Coordinates of C-alpha atoms in Angstrom, one line a residue:
M22 CA 0.5 -45.3 -16.3
R23 CA 2.4 -43.7 -13.4
R24 CA 1.8 -45.5 -10.1
L25 CA 2.9 -45.0 -6.6
P26 CA 4.2 -47.9 -4.5
V27 CA 1.5 -49.9 -2.7
L28 CA 1.7 -50.6 1.0
A29 CA 3.0 -53.9 2.2
A30 CA 0.4 -56.4 3.1
A31 CA 1.5 -56.5 6.8
A32 CA 1.4 -52.7 7.0
L33 CA -2.1 -52.7 5.4
L34 CA -3.5 -55.1 7.9
S35 CA -2.0 -53.3 10.8
A36 CA -3.2 -49.9 9.5
G37 CA -6.7 -51.2 8.9
V38 CA -7.0 -49.6 5.5
V39 CA -9.2 -52.2 3.9
M40 CA -10.4 -54.1 6.9
T41 CA -13.1 -51.7 8.0
P42 CA -15.7 -52.5 5.3
A43 CA -14.9 -56.2 5.3
A44 CA -15.0 -56.5 9.1
Q45 CA -18.3 -54.7 9.2
A46 CA -19.7 -56.9 6.5
Q47 CA -18.8 -60.0 8.5
A48 CA -20.0 -58.8 11.9
P49 CA -23.1 -60.7 13.1
Y50 CA -26.3 -58.7 13.3
Q51 CA -30.0 -59.2 14.0
V52 CA -33.0 -58.8 11.6
L53 CA -36.6 -58.6 12.7
V54 CA -39.2 -60.0 10.3
F55 CA -42.7 -58.5 10.8
S56 CA -45.6 -60.1 9.0
K57 CA -48.7 -58.9 10.7
T58 CA -51.8 -58.5 8.4
A59 CA -55.0 -56.5 8.8
G60 CA -56.1 -57.2 5.3
F61 CA -55.4 -59.9 2.7
R62 CA -53.0 -62.5 4.0
H63 CA -50.5 -64.1 1.6
D64 CA -49.9 -67.8 1.9
S65 CA -46.3 -67.3 1.1
I66 CA -45.5 -65.6 4.4
P67 CA -44.3 -68.8 6.2
A68 CA -42.0 -69.7 3.2
G69 CA -40.7 -66.1 3.3
I70 CA -39.9 -66.3 7.0
Q71 CA -38.0 -69.6 6.5
A72 CA -36.1 -68.3 3.5
I73 CA -34.9 -65.3 5.5
R74 CA -33.9 -67.6 8.3
D75 CA -31.9 -69.7 5.8
L76 CA -30.3 -66.6 4.4
G77 CA -29.4 -65.5 7.9
S78 CA -27.8 -68.8 8.8
A79 CA -25.7 -68.7 5.7
N80 CA -24.8 -65.0 5.9
G81 CA -24.1 -64.1 9.5
F82 CA -27.4 -62.7 10.8
T83 CA -30.0 -64.0 13.2
V84 CA -33.7 -63.7 12.5
T85 CA -36.6 -63.0 14.9
A86 CA -40.0 -63.4 13.3
T87 CA -43.1 -61.8 14.9
E88 CA -46.6 -60.5 14.3
N89 CA -46.7 -58.8 17.6
A90 CA -46.8 -55.0 17.0
A91 CA -45.8 -54.5 20.7
T92 CA -42.3 -55.3 19.6
F93 CA -42.2 -51.8 18.1
T94 CA -40.6 -49.9 21.0
P95 CA -37.4 -48.0 21.0
T96 CA -35.7 -50.6 23.2
E97 CA -36.7 -53.6 21.2
L98 CA -36.1 -52.0 17.7
A99 CA -32.6 -51.0 18.8
K100 CA -31.6 -54.6 18.7
Y101 CA -32.1 -54.9 15.0
A102 CA -30.0 -53.7 12.1
A103 CA -33.0 -54.0 9.8
V104 CA -36.7 -54.7 10.0
V105 CA -38.4 -56.6 7.2
F106 CA -42.1 -55.9 6.5
L107 CA -43.0 -59.2 4.8
S108 CA -46.2 -58.9 2.9
T109 CA -47.9 -56.9 5.7
T110 CA -51.3 -55.5 4.9
G111 CA -53.5 -52.8 6.3
D112 CA -53.1 -50.8 9.5
V113 CA -50.7 -52.8 11.6
L114 CA -49.1 -50.3 14.1
D115 CA -50.7 -47.8 16.5
G116 CA -49.5 -44.2 16.9
T117 CA -47.0 -45.0 19.6
Q118 CA -45.5 -47.9 17.6
Q119 CA -45.4 -45.7 14.5
S120 CA -43.4 -43.1 16.4
A121 CA -40.9 -45.7 17.7
F122 CA -40.4 -47.0 14.1
E123 CA -39.9 -43.4 12.8
S124 CA -37.2 -42.8 15.4
Y125 CA -35.6 -46.1 14.6
V126 CA -35.3 -45.4 10.9
N127 CA -34.3 -41.7 11.3
S128 CA -31.5 -42.6 13.6
G129 CA -30.0 -45.2 11.2
G130 CA -32.2 -48.3 11.2
G131 CA -33.0 -50.2 8.0
F132 CA -36.3 -51.1 6.4
V133 CA -37.0 -53.9 3.9
G134 CA -40.4 -54.0 2.3
V135 CA -41.5 -57.1 0.4
H136 CA -44.4 -57.3 -2.0
A137 CA -47.6 -56.3 0.0
A138 CA -45.5 -54.0 2.3
A139 CA -46.8 -51.4 -0.2
D140 CA -50.4 -52.4 0.7
T141 CA -49.8 -51.3 4.3
E142 CA -50.4 -48.1 6.4
Y143 CA -52.0 -45.9 3.8
D144 CA -52.7 -43.1 6.3
W145 CA -49.2 -42.9 7.8
P146 CA -47.2 -40.4 5.7
F147 CA -43.8 -41.4 7.1
Y148 CA -44.4 -45.0 6.1
G149 CA -45.4 -43.9 2.6
Q150 CA -42.0 -42.1 2.4
V151 CA -40.1 -45.2 3.6
V152 CA -41.8 -47.7 1.4
G153 CA -41.8 -45.4 -1.6
A154 CA -45.1 -46.2 -3.2
Y155 CA -48.5 -47.6 -2.4
F156 CA -50.3 -50.5 -4.1
L157 CA -53.0 -49.8 -6.6
S158 CA -53.9 -53.0 -8.4
H159 CA -52.5 -56.2 -10.0
P160 CA -53.3 -58.6 -12.8
N161 CA -53.2 -62.3 -12.6
I162 CA -49.9 -64.1 -11.8
Q163 CA -47.9 -64.4 -15.0
Q164 CA -44.4 -64.3 -16.5
V165 CA -42.7 -61.0 -16.9
N166 CA -39.4 -59.5 -18.1
V167 CA -37.8 -57.4 -15.4
K168 CA -35.4 -54.8 -16.7
V169 CA -32.5 -54.2 -14.3
E170 CA -31.4 -50.6 -14.2
D171 CA -28.8 -50.8 -11.4
R172 CA -26.5 -53.8 -11.5
A173 CA -24.2 -52.6 -8.8
H174 CA -26.6 -52.7 -5.8
A175 CA -26.3 -55.9 -3.8
A176 CA -29.9 -56.8 -4.5
T177 CA -29.4 -56.7 -8.3
A178 CA -25.7 -57.1 -9.0
H179 CA -26.2 -60.9 -9.6
L180 CA -28.8 -60.3 -12.3
G181 CA -28.4 -59.8 -16.0
P182 CA -29.9 -56.8 -17.9
V183 CA -33.2 -58.8 -18.1
W184 CA -34.6 -61.1 -15.4
T185 CA -37.5 -63.3 -16.5
R186 CA -39.7 -64.6 -13.7
T187 CA -43.3 -65.4 -12.7
D188 CA -45.0 -63.3 -10.0
E189 CA -47.9 -61.2 -9.1
L190 CA -47.1 -57.8 -10.6
Y191 CA -48.2 -54.7 -8.7
N192 CA -49.3 -51.4 -10.2
Y193 CA -48.7 -48.4 -7.9
R194 CA -50.7 -45.3 -7.2
A195 CA -47.8 -43.1 -8.3
N196 CA -44.5 -43.6 -9.9
P197 CA -41.9 -43.4 -7.1
R198 CA -38.9 -42.5 -9.3
P199 CA -38.6 -38.9 -8.4
N200 CA -38.0 -39.8 -4.7
V201 CA -36.2 -43.2 -4.9
H202 CA -33.3 -44.8 -6.7
V203 CA -34.9 -47.4 -9.1
L204 CA -33.2 -50.7 -9.3
A205 CA -35.5 -52.6 -11.7
T206 CA -38.6 -52.0 -13.7
L207 CA -41.3 -54.1 -15.4
D208 CA -41.4 -54.4 -19.1
E209 CA -45.2 -54.0 -19.6
S210 CA -44.9 -55.2 -23.2
S211 CA -43.9 -58.7 -21.8
Y212 CA -47.2 -59.2 -19.8
S213 CA -50.8 -58.1 -19.6
G214 CA -52.3 -55.8 -17.0
G215 CA -49.7 -53.2 -16.4
T216 CA -51.0 -49.6 -16.0
M217 CA -47.9 -47.5 -15.5
G218 CA -46.6 -47.5 -19.0
A219 CA -43.0 -47.4 -20.1
D220 CA -41.6 -46.6 -16.7
H221 CA -42.9 -49.1 -14.2
P222 CA -40.5 -49.4 -11.2
I223 CA -40.8 -52.7 -9.2
S224 CA -37.7 -52.5 -6.9
W225 CA -35.9 -49.5 -5.5
C226 CA -33.9 -48.1 -2.6
R227 CA -33.5 -44.8 -0.8
T228 CA -32.1 -43.2 2.3
V229 CA -34.4 -41.7 4.9
S230 CA -32.6 -39.3 7.2
S231 CA -29.8 -41.6 8.6
G232 CA -31.7 -44.8 7.7
R233 CA -31.9 -47.0 4.6
S234 CA -34.9 -48.4 2.8
F235 CA -35.2 -51.2 0.2
Y236 CA -38.4 -52.4 -1.4
T237 CA -39.2 -55.1 -3.9
G238 CA -42.7 -55.6 -5.3
L239 CA -41.9 -59.2 -6.1
G240 CA -42.4 -62.2 -3.8
H241 CA -46.1 -63.0 -3.9
T242 CA -45.7 -66.7 -4.6
I243 CA -44.5 -69.5 -2.4
E244 CA -42.2 -70.6 -5.2
S245 CA -40.4 -67.3 -5.1
Y246 CA -38.8 -68.2 -1.7
A247 CA -37.2 -71.4 -3.1
D248 CA -35.8 -69.6 -6.1
P249 CA -32.1 -68.9 -5.5
V250 CA -32.2 -65.8 -7.8
F251 CA -35.0 -64.2 -5.9
R252 CA -33.3 -65.2 -2.6
A253 CA -30.2 -63.4 -3.7
H254 CA -32.3 -60.3 -4.5
L255 CA -33.9 -60.4 -1.1
L256 CA -30.5 -61.0 0.6
G257 CA -28.9 -58.0 -1.1
G258 CA -31.8 -55.8 0.0
I259 CA -31.4 -57.0 3.6
K260 CA -27.6 -56.4 3.5
F261 CA -28.1 -52.8 2.2
A262 CA -30.8 -52.0 4.8
A263 CA -28.7 -53.4 7.6
G264 CA -25.7 -51.2 6.4
R265 CA -23.6 -54.2 5.4
A266 CA -23.6 -53.4 1.7
K267 CA -23.1 -49.8 0.5
A268 CA -24.9 -48.3 -2.4
D269 CA -25.7 -44.9 -4.0
C270 CA -29.5 -44.8 -3.5
R271 CA -30.0 -41.2 -4.3
P272 CA -32.7 -40.5 -7.0
E273 CA -31.1 -40.4 -10.5
S274 CA -32.3 -38.7 -13.7
G275 CA -31.0 -37.1 -16.8
Y276 CA -28.0 -39.4 -17.4
T277 CA -26.9 -40.6 -20.9
G278 CA -25.2 -44.0 -21.2
L279 CA -21.7 -44.0 -22.5
F280 CA -21.2 -47.7 -21.9
T281 CA -24.3 -49.9 -21.2
G282 CA -23.2 -52.9 -23.1
T283 CA -22.0 -51.5 -26.5
T284 CA -18.6 -50.0 -27.0
T285 CA -19.5 -47.5 -29.7
G286 CA -17.4 -44.3 -29.3
W287 CA -14.7 -46.0 -27.2
S288 CA -11.0 -46.5 -28.2
Q289 CA -8.0 -48.3 -26.6
A290 CA -4.7 -46.5 -26.0
G291 CA -1.7 -48.2 -24.6
S292 CA -1.4 -51.9 -24.1
G293 CA -4.0 -54.4 -23.1
S294 CA -7.7 -54.1 -23.6
F295 CA -11.1 -54.7 -21.9
A296 CA -13.3 -57.7 -22.6
N297 CA -17.0 -56.9 -23.1
A298 CA -19.5 -59.5 -21.9
D299 CA -22.9 -59.3 -20.1
G300 CA -22.8 -55.5 -20.1
T301 CA -19.5 -55.6 -18.2
L302 CA -16.0 -54.4 -19.2
S303 CA -13.2 -56.5 -17.7
S304 CA -9.5 -55.5 -17.8
R305 CA -7.0 -57.6 -19.8
G306 CA -3.3 -56.7 -19.6
G307 CA -2.0 -53.2 -19.6
P308 CA -1.2 -50.6 -18.6
G309 CA -3.7 -49.0 -21.0
N310 CA -6.5 -46.4 -21.2
Y311 CA -9.9 -47.3 -22.7
W312 CA -11.2 -43.8 -23.5
Y313 CA -14.4 -42.3 -24.7
S314 CA -13.0 -40.7 -27.9
A315 CA -16.4 -39.7 -29.4
K316 CA -16.8 -36.5 -27.3
E317 CA -15.1 -34.2 -24.8
F318 CA -17.0 -33.1 -21.7
G319 CA -16.9 -29.8 -19.7
S320 CA -18.9 -29.6 -16.5
Y321 CA -20.6 -32.9 -15.8
S322 CA -21.5 -35.7 -13.4
L323 CA -19.9 -39.0 -14.4
K324 CA -21.3 -42.1 -12.7
L325 CA -20.0 -45.6 -13.2
D326 CA -20.0 -48.9 -11.3
W327 CA -16.7 -50.8 -10.7
R328 CA -15.5 -53.9 -9.0
L329 CA -12.1 -55.1 -8.0
T330 CA -11.0 -58.7 -7.5
G331 CA -8.5 -59.0 -4.7
D332 CA -5.8 -56.4 -4.4
G333 CA -6.5 -54.9 -7.8
D334 CA -5.6 -51.5 -9.2
S335 CA -7.2 -49.1 -11.7
G336 CA -8.5 -45.6 -12.1
I337 CA -10.7 -43.2 -14.1
F338 CA -9.1 -40.5 -16.1
L339 CA -10.7 -37.1 -16.5
G340 CA -10.0 -33.9 -18.5
F341 CA -7.3 -35.1 -20.9
P342 CA -7.0 -34.0 -24.5
A343 CA -7.2 -36.5 -27.4
S344 CA -3.4 -36.0 -27.9
G345 CA -2.8 -37.3 -24.4
A346 CA -4.9 -40.5 -24.7
A347 CA -1.8 -42.7 -24.2
D348 CA -0.7 -40.8 -21.1
P349 CA -3.9 -39.1 -19.8
G350 CA -2.2 -38.2 -16.5
A351 CA -0.1 -35.6 -18.4
G352 CA -3.0 -33.3 -19.2
G353 CA -5.8 -34.3 -16.8
Y354 CA -6.3 -36.2 -13.5
E355 CA -6.9 -39.7 -12.4
V356 CA -9.3 -40.8 -9.7
A357 CA -7.8 -43.9 -8.2
I358 CA -9.2 -47.3 -7.4
D359 CA -6.9 -49.3 -5.1
A360 CA -7.8 -49.7 -1.5
S361 CA -4.4 -50.9 -0.5
A362 CA -2.3 -48.1 -2.1
A363 CA -0.7 -45.2 -0.4
A364 CA -2.9 -42.3 0.8
N365 CA -2.8 -40.2 -2.4
A366 CA -3.2 -43.2 -4.7
T367 CA -6.0 -45.1 -2.8
T368 CA -9.6 -45.5 -3.7
G369 CA -11.1 -42.0 -4.1
A370 CA -7.8 -40.2 -4.3
V371 CA -7.0 -37.7 -7.0
Y372 CA -4.0 -39.7 -7.9
G373 CA -0.7 -38.1 -6.7
A374 CA -2.5 -34.8 -5.9
Q375 CA -5.0 -35.3 -3.0
A376 CA -5.8 -38.1 -0.7
P377 CA -9.5 -38.9 0.1
D378 CA -11.1 -38.4 3.5
A379 CA -10.0 -41.8 4.9
T380 CA -12.9 -42.1 7.4
A381 CA -15.5 -41.3 4.8
R382 CA -13.9 -43.6 2.3
D383 CA -13.8 -46.6 4.7
A384 CA -17.4 -46.0 5.7
A385 CA -18.5 -46.0 2.1
L386 CA -16.4 -48.7 0.5
N387 CA -17.5 -52.2 -0.4
P388 CA -14.7 -54.8 -0.2
P389 CA -13.1 -56.5 -3.2
G390 CA -15.5 -58.8 -5.0
Q391 CA -18.4 -56.4 -4.5
W392 CA -19.6 -53.5 -6.8
N393 CA -19.1 -49.9 -5.9
T394 CA -20.4 -46.7 -7.6
F395 CA -18.5 -43.5 -8.2
E396 CA -20.0 -40.2 -9.0
L397 CA -17.2 -37.8 -10.3
L398 CA -18.7 -34.3 -10.3
V399 CA -16.6 -31.9 -12.4
E400 CA -17.5 -28.2 -12.3
G401 CA -14.9 -26.0 -13.8
E402 CA -11.6 -26.9 -12.1
R403 CA -13.4 -28.4 -9.1
L404 CA -13.7 -32.2 -8.8
R405 CA -15.8 -33.9 -6.1
V406 CA -15.6 -37.7 -5.7
L407 CA -18.6 -39.5 -4.2
L408 CA -18.3 -43.2 -3.4
N409 CA -21.6 -45.1 -3.1
G410 CA -23.3 -41.7 -2.6
R411 CA -20.9 -40.3 0.1
Q412 CA -18.4 -37.6 -0.7
V413 CA -14.9 -38.7 0.0
N414 CA -12.8 -36.0 -1.8
D415 CA -13.2 -32.4 -2.9
F416 CA -10.3 -31.2 -5.1
T417 CA -9.7 -28.0 -7.0
N418 CA -7.0 -27.9 -9.7
T419 CA -4.5 -25.0 -9.5
D420 CA -1.9 -26.5 -11.8
P421 CA -1.8 -24.4 -15.0
A422 CA -0.3 -27.3 -16.9
R423 CA -3.4 -29.5 -16.2
S424 CA -7.1 -28.9 -16.4
L425 CA -10.5 -30.5 -15.6
R426 CA -12.5 -27.9 -17.4
Q427 CA -12.7 -29.7 -20.7
G428 CA -11.5 -33.1 -22.0
H429 CA -12.0 -36.8 -22.4
I430 CA -12.7 -39.5 -19.9
G431 CA -11.1 -42.9 -19.8
L432 CA -10.9 -46.2 -17.8
Q433 CA -7.5 -47.7 -16.9
N434 CA -6.7 -51.4 -17.3
L435 CA -3.8 -52.7 -15.3
G436 CA -3.9 -56.5 -15.4
D437 CA -6.1 -59.5 -16.3
G438 CA -9.5 -59.4 -14.6
T439 CA -8.4 -57.0 -11.8
V440 CA -11.2 -54.5 -12.5
S441 CA -14.6 -54.5 -14.1
F442 CA -16.8 -51.6 -15.0
R443 CA -20.6 -51.3 -15.7
N444 CA -23.1 -48.7 -16.5
V445 CA -20.9 -45.7 -17.4
R446 CA -23.2 -42.7 -17.7
V447 CA -22.9 -38.9 -17.8
K448 CA -25.1 -35.9 -17.2
E449 CA -23.7 -32.6 -18.6
L450 CA -24.2 -29.6 -16.4
G451 CA -24.3 -25.9 -17.0
V452 CA -20.8 -24.6 -17.8
V453 CA -19.4 -22.1 -15.3
T454 CA -17.6 -19.4 -17.4
P455 CA -14.6 -18.0 -15.5
T456 CA -15.2 -14.4 -14.6
Q457 CA -12.1 -12.2 -14.1
V458 CA -12.7 -8.9 -12.3
Q459 CA -10.2 -6.1 -11.7
G460 CA -10.0 -5.4 -8.0
E461 CA -10.3 -1.6 -8.4
A462 CA -13.6 -2.1 -10.4
Y463 CA -15.7 -2.3 -7.3
T464 CA -19.3 -0.9 -7.5
S465 CA -19.7 -0.2 -3.8
S466 CA -17.3 -0.4 -0.9
S467 CA -16.4 0.5 2.7
G468 CA -13.0 1.7 3.7
V469 CA -11.0 0.8 0.6
Q470 CA -9.4 3.0 -2.1
T471 CA -7.8 2.5 -5.5
A472 CA -4.0 2.2 -5.3
G473 CA -1.5 2.6 -8.1
H474 CA 1.1 -0.2 -8.6
A475 CA 3.2 -0.6 -11.8
G476 CA 3.2 -4.4 -11.5
A477 CA -0.6 -4.6 -11.4
V478 CA -2.7 -5.4 -14.4
G479 CA -3.9 -1.9 -15.6
G480 CA -1.6 -0.3 -13.1
Q481 CA -4.1 -0.3 -10.2
T482 CA -5.4 -2.4 -7.3
V483 CA -8.0 -2.2 -4.6
G484 CA -5.9 -1.1 -1.6
Y485 CA -5.6 0.8 1.7
I486 CA -7.4 -2.2 3.2
D487 CA -8.0 -2.3 6.9
N488 CA -9.7 -5.0 9.0
G489 CA -13.4 -5.1 8.3
D490 CA -13.3 -3.2 5.0
W491 CA -15.2 -4.6 2.0
A492 CA -15.6 -4.2 -1.7
A493 CA -18.7 -5.3 -3.8
Y494 CA -18.8 -6.2 -7.5
S495 CA -22.3 -6.1 -8.9
Q496 CA -20.9 -7.3 -12.3
A497 CA -19.7 -10.6 -10.8
S498 CA -22.5 -13.0 -9.8
T499 CA -21.7 -15.8 -7.4
T500 CA -24.2 -18.1 -9.2
G501 CA -22.6 -21.5 -10.0
A502 CA -19.1 -20.3 -8.7
R503 CA -17.1 -23.1 -7.2
S504 CA -13.6 -21.6 -7.0
F505 CA -12.0 -18.2 -6.2
T506 CA -8.6 -17.1 -7.3
A507 CA -7.0 -13.7 -6.6
R508 CA -3.7 -12.0 -7.5
V509 CA -2.6 -10.2 -4.4
S510 CA 0.3 -8.4 -2.8
S511 CA 1.2 -7.3 0.7
G512 CA 3.9 -5.4 2.4
G513 CA 1.9 -5.3 5.5
A514 CA 0.5 -7.9 7.9
G515 CA -1.5 -9.9 5.3
G516 CA -4.9 -11.3 6.3
R517 CA -7.9 -13.0 4.8
I518 CA -10.4 -12.5 2.0
E519 CA -13.9 -13.7 2.7
I520 CA -16.0 -14.3 -0.4
R521 CA -19.6 -13.5 0.4
S522 CA -22.8 -13.3 -1.7
G523 CA -25.1 -10.3 -1.8
S524 CA -23.7 -8.1 0.9
S525 CA -20.9 -7.9 3.4
T526 CA -22.9 -10.0 5.8
G527 CA -24.3 -12.3 3.2
P528 CA -23.7 -16.1 2.9
L529 CA -20.0 -17.0 3.3
L530 CA -18.9 -19.1 0.3
G531 CA -15.3 -19.4 1.3
S532 CA -12.2 -17.6 2.5
V533 CA -8.5 -17.6 1.7
A534 CA -5.4 -16.4 3.5
V535 CA -3.2 -13.6 2.0
P536 CA 0.5 -13.8 3.0
N537 CA 3.0 -11.1 3.3
T538 CA 4.6 -11.1 -0.2
G539 CA 7.6 -8.8 0.7
S540 CA 6.1 -5.6 -0.7
F541 CA 2.9 -4.2 -2.2
D542 CA 4.6 -4.5 -5.7
T543 CA 5.3 -8.2 -5.3
F544 CA 2.3 -10.3 -6.4
T545 CA 1.3 -13.9 -5.8
T546 CA -1.8 -15.9 -6.5
V547 CA -4.1 -17.4 -3.8
T548 CA -7.0 -19.7 -4.4
T549 CA -9.8 -21.5 -2.6
T550 CA -12.9 -23.7 -3.1
L551 CA -16.4 -22.2 -2.8
T552 CA -19.4 -23.9 -1.4
G553 CA -23.1 -23.1 -1.3
T554 CA -25.7 -22.1 -3.8
A555 CA -26.1 -18.3 -3.3
T556 CA -26.8 -16.2 -6.3
G557 CA -26.1 -12.6 -5.4
Q558 CA -23.3 -10.1 -6.3
T559 CA -19.8 -10.9 -5.2
V560 CA -18.6 -9.2 -2.0
L561 CA -15.0 -9.4 -0.7
V562 CA -14.7 -8.8 3.0
F563 CA -11.2 -8.2 4.2
T564 CA -10.0 -9.2 7.7
G565 CA -6.7 -9.1 9.5
A566 CA -5.1 -8.9 12.9
T567 CA -4.1 -5.2 12.5
S568 CA -5.3 -2.2 10.6
G569 CA -3.3 -0.1 8.2
G570 CA -2.7 -1.6 4.7
L571 CA -3.2 -5.3 5.2
F572 CA -2.8 -6.2 1.5
D573 CA -3.9 -5.2 -2.1
V574 CA -6.0 -7.2 -4.6
D575 CA -5.0 -6.8 -8.3
H576 CA -7.8 -9.0 -9.8
F577 CA -9.8 -12.1 -8.9
T578 CA -11.5 -14.9 -10.8
L579 CA -14.7 -16.9 -10.1
G580 CA -14.8 -20.3 -11.7

């Protein structure tokens, strides 16, 4: 595949391109462990406190353990990157302390709930939002198969698809899935006493305002806190809540797995291959493209988890035809994975076409050796790149030789073991059908008139445009529109087109500049990205520095 030169290591270090996530991960921080109980008290609490102290000593954070609710003041809470509610029970905070904790989380603090944290503060709505679900009941302690849904999150990345362990297994009053990102569920067929059926979440994460929340229903027994696998689960949750491990913790539903362990429907083009083991694809040799040949996709959300080892390189190909499988960049686009590459080839870049927002990317990126999650949201010719739930790029294709609108997806391999992928899944979206409208076909207007031009499609444009004029098109809905393209001409001052929904003062979806093209018979194309979710008729509002024939519009397209 075509690659741009990477930066030299010395330049990389001096520029800080990949140092921000790693430096943040290594910076020391403080964690508060709160274990006050006003109901049942678990005998595992001392073992849990010691386990968290041990994890802190080995992983760069210090631990303060308390059962004194007076610690919950704005000044005291501000010292901590995360607060762990370790098997708390009952009503443990008064109103003032609750307010302090709400402010702490909403302003960016982290919450970790362990086991009976879900048996706490039933009458505090904010706490219910943070913890995700309230305890209902439990059967006797027994062995269970835990099904791991998300193997990219720091709390579950070390686990296989099934985790067999012994614990006290909570049933919850309501399924939290609509409001949280589920990491793991209980297989009720593997034990007795489950009441939630086929979908029984047991661990999850979410964001709350600017804060982060992680909960695990496991951790009842003393033995849990000596188990290195459970300790790693707990450590990953603490790191996420403290902001030291990034993750996409938005609720997720409606996705279909393309790769979840089996390679049915996938084909290799080019050299090299991917090894498949433990539900993970790992690159071997290359350059090559492992592509999903079973189906093309139009508008869709593609999610996948990826990990680099060291200074690796890879990418995800989108929108290429089957005939271009060996060189997918010729017909579609690549979203790059290489934190050390040049700006338009680095992680989150649309390769060779548009660099990511560097600040957003650095804030969202986990360093090599850790898993990251991409969402690649394709709507027509618009591509948005989200890294661990944060948007880092928003790109609209205007190249007529390339398209995102329909095609295959693929995973690039560029060397032995440099990149791994897990959990490739897709959700198909409603297709936005491009709507082309003649400029002179307005259904209501102010100030404009039809103008005749031999070079216009149909021989006419909307013209005689002055500052503040507008034209409305009831036949063109803004519903689902993500791009605007217009064929324009100007022998005057030029100006701007504002794209609004419903009326001339309705929601502004976007705007685009119209240049002087040399004459009103010389046409060019202008394009812009649209944002928002308005659903009214399309209204074009025309602005410019002067009045008197700013520009003409031959036709426009919503996509």
